[in-house]
GROMACS .gro file of C-alpha atoms in nm:
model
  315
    1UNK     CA    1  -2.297  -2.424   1.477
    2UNK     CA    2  -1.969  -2.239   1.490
    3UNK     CA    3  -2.028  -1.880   1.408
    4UNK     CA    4  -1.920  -1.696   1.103
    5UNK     CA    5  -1.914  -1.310   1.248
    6UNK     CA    6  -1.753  -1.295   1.617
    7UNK     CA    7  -1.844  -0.919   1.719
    8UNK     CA    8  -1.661  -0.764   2.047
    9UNK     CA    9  -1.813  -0.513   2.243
   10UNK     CA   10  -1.582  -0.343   2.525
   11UNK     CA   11  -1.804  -0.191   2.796
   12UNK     CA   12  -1.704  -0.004   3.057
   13UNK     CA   13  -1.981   0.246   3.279
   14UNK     CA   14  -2.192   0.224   2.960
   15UNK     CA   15  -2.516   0.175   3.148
   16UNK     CA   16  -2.704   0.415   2.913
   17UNK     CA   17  -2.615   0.306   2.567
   18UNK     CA   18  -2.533  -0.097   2.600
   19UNK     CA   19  -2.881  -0.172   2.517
   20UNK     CA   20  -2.913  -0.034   2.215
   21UNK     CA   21  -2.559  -0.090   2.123
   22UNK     CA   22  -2.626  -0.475   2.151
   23UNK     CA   23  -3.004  -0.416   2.044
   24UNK     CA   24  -2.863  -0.317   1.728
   25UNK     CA   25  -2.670  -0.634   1.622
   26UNK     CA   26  -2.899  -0.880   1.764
   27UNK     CA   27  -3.178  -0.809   1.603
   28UNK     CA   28  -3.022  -0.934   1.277
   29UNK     CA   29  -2.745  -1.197   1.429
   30UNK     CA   30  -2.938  -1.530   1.325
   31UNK     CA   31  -2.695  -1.814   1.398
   32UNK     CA   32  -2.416  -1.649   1.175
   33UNK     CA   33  -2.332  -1.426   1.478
   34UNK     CA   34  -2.198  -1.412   1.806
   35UNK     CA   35  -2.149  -1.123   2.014
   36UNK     CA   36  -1.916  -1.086   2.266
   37UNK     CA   37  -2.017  -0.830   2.593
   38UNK     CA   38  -1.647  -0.740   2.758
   39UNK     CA   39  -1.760  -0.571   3.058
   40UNK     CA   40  -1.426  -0.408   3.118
   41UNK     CA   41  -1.450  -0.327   3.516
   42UNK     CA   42  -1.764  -0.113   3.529
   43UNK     CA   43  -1.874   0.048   3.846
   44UNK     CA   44  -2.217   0.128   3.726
   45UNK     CA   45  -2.489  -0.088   3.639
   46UNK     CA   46  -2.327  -0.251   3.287
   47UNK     CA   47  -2.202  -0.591   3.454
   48UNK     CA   48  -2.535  -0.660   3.496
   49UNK     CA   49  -2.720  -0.535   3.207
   50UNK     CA   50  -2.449  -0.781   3.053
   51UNK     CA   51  -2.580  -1.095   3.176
   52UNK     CA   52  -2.923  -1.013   3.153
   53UNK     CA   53  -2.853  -0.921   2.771
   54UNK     CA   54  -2.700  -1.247   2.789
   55UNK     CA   55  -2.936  -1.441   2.923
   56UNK     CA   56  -3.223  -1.269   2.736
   57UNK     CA   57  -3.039  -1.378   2.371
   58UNK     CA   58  -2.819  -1.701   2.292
   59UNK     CA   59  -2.608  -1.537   2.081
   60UNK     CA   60  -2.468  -1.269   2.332
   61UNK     CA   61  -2.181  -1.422   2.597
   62UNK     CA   62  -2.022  -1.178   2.837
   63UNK     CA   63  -1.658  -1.170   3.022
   64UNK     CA   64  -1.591  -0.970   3.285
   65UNK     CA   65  -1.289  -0.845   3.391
   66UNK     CA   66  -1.072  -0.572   3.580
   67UNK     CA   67  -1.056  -0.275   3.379
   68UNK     CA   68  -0.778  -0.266   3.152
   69UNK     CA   69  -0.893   0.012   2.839
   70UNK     CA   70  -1.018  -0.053   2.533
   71UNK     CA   71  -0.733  -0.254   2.412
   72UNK     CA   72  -0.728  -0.476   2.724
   73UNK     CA   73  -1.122  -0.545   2.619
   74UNK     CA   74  -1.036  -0.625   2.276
   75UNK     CA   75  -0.797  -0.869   2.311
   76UNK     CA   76  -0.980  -1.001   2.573
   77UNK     CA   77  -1.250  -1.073   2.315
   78UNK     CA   78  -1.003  -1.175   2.036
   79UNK     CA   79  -0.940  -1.476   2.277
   80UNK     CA   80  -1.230  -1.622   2.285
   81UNK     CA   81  -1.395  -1.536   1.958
   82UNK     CA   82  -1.478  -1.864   1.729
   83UNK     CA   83  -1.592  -1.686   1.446
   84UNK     CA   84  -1.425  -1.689   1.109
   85UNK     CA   85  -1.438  -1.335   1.088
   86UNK     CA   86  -1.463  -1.069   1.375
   87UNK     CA   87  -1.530  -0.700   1.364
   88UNK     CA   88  -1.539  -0.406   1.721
   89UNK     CA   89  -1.858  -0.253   1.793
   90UNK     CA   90  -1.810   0.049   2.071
   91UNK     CA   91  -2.066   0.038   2.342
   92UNK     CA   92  -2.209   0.401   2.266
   93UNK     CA   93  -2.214   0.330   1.904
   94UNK     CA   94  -2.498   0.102   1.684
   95UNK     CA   95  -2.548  -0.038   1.366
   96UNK     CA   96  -2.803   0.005   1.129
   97UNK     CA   97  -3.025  -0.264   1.088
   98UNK     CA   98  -2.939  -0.504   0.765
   99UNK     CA   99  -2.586  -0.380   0.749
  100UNK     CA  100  -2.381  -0.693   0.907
  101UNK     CA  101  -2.647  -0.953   0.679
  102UNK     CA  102  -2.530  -0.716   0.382
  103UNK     CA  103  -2.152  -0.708   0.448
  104UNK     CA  104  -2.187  -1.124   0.543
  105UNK     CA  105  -2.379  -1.176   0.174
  106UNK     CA  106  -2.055  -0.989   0.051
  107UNK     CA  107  -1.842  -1.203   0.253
  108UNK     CA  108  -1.992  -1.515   0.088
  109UNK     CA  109  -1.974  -1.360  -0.245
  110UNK     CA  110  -1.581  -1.309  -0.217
  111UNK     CA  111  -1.416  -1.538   0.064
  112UNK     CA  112  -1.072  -1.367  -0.141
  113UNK     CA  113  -1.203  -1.077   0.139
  114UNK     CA  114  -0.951  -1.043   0.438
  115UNK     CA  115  -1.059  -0.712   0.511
  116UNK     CA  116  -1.397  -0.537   0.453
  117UNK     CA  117  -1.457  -0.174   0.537
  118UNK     CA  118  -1.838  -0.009   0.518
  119UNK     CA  119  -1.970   0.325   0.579
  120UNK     CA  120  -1.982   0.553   0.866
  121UNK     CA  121  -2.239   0.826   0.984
  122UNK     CA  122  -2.113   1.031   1.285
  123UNK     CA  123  -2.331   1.128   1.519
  124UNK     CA  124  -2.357   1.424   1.773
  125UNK     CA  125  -2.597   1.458   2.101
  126UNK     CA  126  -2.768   1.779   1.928
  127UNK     CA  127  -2.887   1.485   1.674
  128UNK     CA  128  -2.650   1.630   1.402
  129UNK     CA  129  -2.514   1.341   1.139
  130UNK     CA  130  -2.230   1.325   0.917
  131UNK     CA  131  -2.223   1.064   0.665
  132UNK     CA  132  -1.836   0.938   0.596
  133UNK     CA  133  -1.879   0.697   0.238
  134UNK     CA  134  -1.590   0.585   0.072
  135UNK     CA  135  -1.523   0.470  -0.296
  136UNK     CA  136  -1.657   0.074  -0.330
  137UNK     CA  137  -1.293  -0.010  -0.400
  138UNK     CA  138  -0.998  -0.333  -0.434
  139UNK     CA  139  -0.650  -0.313  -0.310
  140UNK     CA  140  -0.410  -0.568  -0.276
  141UNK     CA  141  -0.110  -0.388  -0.072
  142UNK     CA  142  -0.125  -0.159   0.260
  143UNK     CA  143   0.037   0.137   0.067
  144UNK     CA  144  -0.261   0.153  -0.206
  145UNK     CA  145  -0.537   0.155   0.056
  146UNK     CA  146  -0.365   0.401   0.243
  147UNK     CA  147  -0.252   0.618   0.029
  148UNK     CA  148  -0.560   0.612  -0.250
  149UNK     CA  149  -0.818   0.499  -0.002
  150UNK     CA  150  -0.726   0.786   0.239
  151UNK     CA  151  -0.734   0.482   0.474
  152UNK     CA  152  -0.519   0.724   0.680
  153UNK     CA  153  -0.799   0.917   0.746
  154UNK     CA  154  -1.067   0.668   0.878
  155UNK     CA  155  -0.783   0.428   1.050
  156UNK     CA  156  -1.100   0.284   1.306
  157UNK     CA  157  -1.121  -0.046   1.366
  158UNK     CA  158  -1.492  -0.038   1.435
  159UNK     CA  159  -1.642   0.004   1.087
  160UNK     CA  160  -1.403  -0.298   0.930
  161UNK     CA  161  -1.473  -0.682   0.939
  162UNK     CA  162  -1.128  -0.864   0.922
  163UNK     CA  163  -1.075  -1.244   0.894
  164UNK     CA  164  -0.974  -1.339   1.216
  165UNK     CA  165  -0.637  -1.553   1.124
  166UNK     CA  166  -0.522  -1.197   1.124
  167UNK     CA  167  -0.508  -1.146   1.486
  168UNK     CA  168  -0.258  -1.446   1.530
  169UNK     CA  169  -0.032  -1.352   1.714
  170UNK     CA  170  -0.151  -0.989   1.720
  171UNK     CA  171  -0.353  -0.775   1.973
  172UNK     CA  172  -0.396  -0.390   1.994
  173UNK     CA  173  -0.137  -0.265   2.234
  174UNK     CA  174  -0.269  -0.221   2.617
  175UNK     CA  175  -0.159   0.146   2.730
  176UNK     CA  176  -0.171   0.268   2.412
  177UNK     CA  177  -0.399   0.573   2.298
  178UNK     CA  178  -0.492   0.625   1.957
  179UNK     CA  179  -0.451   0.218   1.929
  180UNK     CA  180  -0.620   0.169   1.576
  181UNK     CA  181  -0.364   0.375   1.424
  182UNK     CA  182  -0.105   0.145   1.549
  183UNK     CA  183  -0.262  -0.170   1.440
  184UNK     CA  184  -0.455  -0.155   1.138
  185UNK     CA  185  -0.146  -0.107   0.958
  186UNK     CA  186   0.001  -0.400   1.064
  187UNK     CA  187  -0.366  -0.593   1.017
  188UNK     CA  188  -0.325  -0.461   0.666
  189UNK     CA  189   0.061  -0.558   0.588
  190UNK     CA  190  -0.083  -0.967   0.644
  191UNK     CA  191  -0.401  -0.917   0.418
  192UNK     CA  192  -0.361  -0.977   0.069
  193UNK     CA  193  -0.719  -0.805  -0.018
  194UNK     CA  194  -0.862  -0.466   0.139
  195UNK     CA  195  -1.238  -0.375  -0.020
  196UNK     CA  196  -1.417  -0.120   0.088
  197UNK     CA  197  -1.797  -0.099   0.029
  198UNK     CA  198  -2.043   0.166   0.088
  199UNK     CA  199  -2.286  -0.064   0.158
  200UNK     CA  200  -2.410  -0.042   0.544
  201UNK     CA  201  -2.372   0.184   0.789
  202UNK     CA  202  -2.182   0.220   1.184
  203UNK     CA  203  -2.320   0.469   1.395
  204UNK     CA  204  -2.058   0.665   1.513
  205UNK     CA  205  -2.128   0.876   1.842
  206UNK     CA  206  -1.910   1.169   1.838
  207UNK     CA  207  -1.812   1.233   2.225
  208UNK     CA  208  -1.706   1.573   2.319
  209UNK     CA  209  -1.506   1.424   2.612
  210UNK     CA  210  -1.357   1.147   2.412
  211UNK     CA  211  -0.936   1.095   2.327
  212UNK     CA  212  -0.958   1.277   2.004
  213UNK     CA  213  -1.122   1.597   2.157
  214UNK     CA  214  -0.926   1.574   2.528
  215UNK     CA  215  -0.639   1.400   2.454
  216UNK     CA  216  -0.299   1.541   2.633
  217UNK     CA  217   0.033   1.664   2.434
  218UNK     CA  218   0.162   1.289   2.526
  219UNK     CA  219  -0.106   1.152   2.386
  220UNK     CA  220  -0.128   1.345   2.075
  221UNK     CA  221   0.283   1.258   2.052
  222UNK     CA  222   0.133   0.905   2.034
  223UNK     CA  223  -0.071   0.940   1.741
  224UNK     CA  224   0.235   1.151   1.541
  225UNK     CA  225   0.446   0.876   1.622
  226UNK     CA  226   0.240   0.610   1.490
  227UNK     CA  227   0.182   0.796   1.170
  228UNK     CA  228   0.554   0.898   1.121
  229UNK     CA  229   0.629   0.508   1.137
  230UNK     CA  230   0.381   0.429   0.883
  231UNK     CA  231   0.591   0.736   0.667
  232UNK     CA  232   0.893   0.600   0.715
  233UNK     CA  233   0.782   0.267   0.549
  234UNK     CA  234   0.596   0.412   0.253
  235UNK     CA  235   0.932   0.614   0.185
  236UNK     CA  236   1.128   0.337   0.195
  237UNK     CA  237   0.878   0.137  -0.044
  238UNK     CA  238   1.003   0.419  -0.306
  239UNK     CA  239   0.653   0.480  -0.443
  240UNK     CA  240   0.699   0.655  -0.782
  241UNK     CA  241   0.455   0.841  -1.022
  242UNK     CA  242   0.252   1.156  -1.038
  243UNK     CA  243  -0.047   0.964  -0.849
  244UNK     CA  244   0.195   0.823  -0.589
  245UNK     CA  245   0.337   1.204  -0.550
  246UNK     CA  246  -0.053   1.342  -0.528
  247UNK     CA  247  -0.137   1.108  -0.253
  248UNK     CA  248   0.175   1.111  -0.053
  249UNK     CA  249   0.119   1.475  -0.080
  250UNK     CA  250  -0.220   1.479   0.053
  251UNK     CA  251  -0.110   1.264   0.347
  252UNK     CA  252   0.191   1.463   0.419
  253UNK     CA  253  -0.053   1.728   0.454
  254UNK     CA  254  -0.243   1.537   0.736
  255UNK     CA  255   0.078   1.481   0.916
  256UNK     CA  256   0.134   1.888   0.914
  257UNK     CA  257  -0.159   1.913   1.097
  258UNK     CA  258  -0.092   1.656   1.327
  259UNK     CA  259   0.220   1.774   1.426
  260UNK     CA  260   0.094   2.097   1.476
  261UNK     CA  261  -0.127   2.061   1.720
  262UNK     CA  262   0.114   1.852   1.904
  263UNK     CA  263   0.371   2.142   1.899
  264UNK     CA  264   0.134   2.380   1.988
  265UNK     CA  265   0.034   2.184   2.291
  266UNK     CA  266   0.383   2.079   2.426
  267UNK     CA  267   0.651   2.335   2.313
  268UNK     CA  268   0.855   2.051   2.154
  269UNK     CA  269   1.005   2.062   1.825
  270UNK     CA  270   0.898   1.944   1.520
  271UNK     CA  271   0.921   1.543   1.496
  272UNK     CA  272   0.832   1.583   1.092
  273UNK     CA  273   1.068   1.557   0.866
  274UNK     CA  274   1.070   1.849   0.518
  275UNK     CA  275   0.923   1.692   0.262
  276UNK     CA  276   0.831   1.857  -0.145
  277UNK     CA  277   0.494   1.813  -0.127
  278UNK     CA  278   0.267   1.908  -0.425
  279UNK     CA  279  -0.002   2.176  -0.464
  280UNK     CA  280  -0.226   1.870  -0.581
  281UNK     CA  281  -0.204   1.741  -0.236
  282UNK     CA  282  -0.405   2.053  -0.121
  283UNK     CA  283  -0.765   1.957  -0.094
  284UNK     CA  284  -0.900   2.267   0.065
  285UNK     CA  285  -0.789   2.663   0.084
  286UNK     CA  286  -0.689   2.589   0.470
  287UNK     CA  287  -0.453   2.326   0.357
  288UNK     CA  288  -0.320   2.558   0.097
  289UNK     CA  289  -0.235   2.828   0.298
  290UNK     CA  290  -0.038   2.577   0.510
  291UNK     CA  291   0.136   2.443   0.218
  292UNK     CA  292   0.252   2.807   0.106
  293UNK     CA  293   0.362   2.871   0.440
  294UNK     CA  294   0.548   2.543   0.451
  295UNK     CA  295   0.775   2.620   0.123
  296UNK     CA  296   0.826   2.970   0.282
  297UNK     CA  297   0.923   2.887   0.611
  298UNK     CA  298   0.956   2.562   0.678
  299UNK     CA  299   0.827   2.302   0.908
  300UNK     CA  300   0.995   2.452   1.211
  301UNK     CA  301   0.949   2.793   1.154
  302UNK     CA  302   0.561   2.704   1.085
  303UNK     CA  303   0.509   2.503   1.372
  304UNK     CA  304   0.616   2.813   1.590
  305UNK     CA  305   0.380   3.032   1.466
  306UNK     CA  306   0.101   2.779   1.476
  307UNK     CA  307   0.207   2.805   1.855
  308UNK     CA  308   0.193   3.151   1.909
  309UNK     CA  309  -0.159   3.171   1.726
  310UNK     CA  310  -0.328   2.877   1.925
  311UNK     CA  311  -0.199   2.994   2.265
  312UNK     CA  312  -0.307   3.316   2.203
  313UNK     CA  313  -0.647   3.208   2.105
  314UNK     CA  314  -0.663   2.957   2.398
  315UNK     CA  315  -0.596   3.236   2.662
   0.00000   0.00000   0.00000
């Protein structure tokens, strides 16, 4: 029976977590469901909790391979995934139990589906949760979800199940950090339907030492790039309306403090373009002290002193 839900797990030195991680999936896969163990050039135990999680449940097949990142495990998985749909599960992360025979009864429901994102709770090692829920919601273009949805803000491809004719012809870029930003968009620009549900939950485990918290000036120039690309575009689309001008406001904003960390940690001038953004893009005081000090200074000027504070607090 060819599966409808292909899900890809990269592993790599995940001896403590794989279990559950996989744990979590199986114990609702049925035949709709394969899973797909990437063991992504571990030195630890994980090649071989792999094949005995394999072995152990007809559902789970493994590849191994030389370590290549994230990316390199991903595509691996993309290649050999039969399912109609496919979805990334992180090896220290889990699913709650019922959510993937929820989002597949959705599936069913609307086949019109090529994308289908479902809540997130973070999770910490003190035990500490933060549930992310999003609007149940319908768009039918990239600049809607991104701009309305916030999809901006919760670019992961772990917590969305996309039909896998998607992926022809595209992988997420090997050597890349911050690699869902990159290529969700362009996952999005071929789907004609993006829902988002709050039905379900992915388990996120936040990791201290992971790229968001660690990640290097180059990296962070990465991420800024990716985002100013994704600008570009939805200035060129000429958007129009007070709505529009809220929410390209509020993501301007996010870009502000994107590019102000990444100043502050490399020295470099601003990559950020001005831009009149609106007081009802401000969704907190911190953002509207930023804005105030962006229409008095401007972006150049502000990313300066954001350098002078941080490095003074960082001594």
């Amino acid at each position: 029976m060819t599966p409808r839900l292909s899900i890809i797990i990269p592993a790599y030195n995940a001896e403590k977590t794989l279990e559950k991680c996989v744990k979590s999936v199986v114990a609702t896969a049925g035949q709709e469901v394969e899973i797909i163990l990437v063991d992504d050039g571990s030195t630890d135990s994980t090649p071989g909790i792999c094949d005995r999680l394999a072995n152990d449940n007809s559902c789970v097949s493994v590849i191994h391979q030389a370590n290549k990142g994230l990316s390199g495990a991903r595509n691996a998985g993309l290649e050999t995934a039969k399912g109609h749909y496919v979805t990334f599960l992180d090896a220290d992360d889990w699913i709650c139990l019922a959510t993937i025979p929820k989002l597949l009864h959705i599936l069913s429901a609307h086949p019109e589906y090529d994308i289908l994102e479902y809540s997130m709770k973070k999770t910490w090692e003190n035990g500490k949760t933060e549930a992310l829920e999003w609007r149940q919601g319908l768009y039918t273009s990239l600049a809607d979800y991104w701009l309305f949805a916030e999809g901006y803000s919760h670019s992961y491809a772990c917590n969305k199940i996309f039909k896998r004719k998607l992926f022809d012809g595209l992988r997420f870029p090997e050597g890349v950090v911050f690699e869902d930003v990159y290529t969700i968009p362009h996952l999005m620009k071929r789907a004609e339907t993006i829902a988002v549900t709050p039905e379900g939950s992915y388990m996120y485990f936040q990791n201290q030492q992971g790229i968001t918290h660690q990640a290097s000036a180059k990296q962070w120039y990465m991420l800024l790039a990716h985002h100013l690309k994704m600008w570009e575009e939805l200035q060129k689309q000429g958007v129009s309306g007070k709505a529009y001008a809220t929410a390209m406001s509020k993501y301007y904003m996010h870009l502000v403090n994107i590019q102000l960390y990444y100043s502050a940690l490399s020295g470099a001038e601003n990559e950020l373009k001005e831009y009149p953004a609106k007081w009802e893009g401000c969704t907190s005081w911190q953002s509207g002290i930023k804005l105030l000090l962006l229409k008095a200074m401007g972006i150049k000027r502000l990313c300066r002193l954001y350098a002078c504070i941080y490095h003074k607090q960082t001594r």
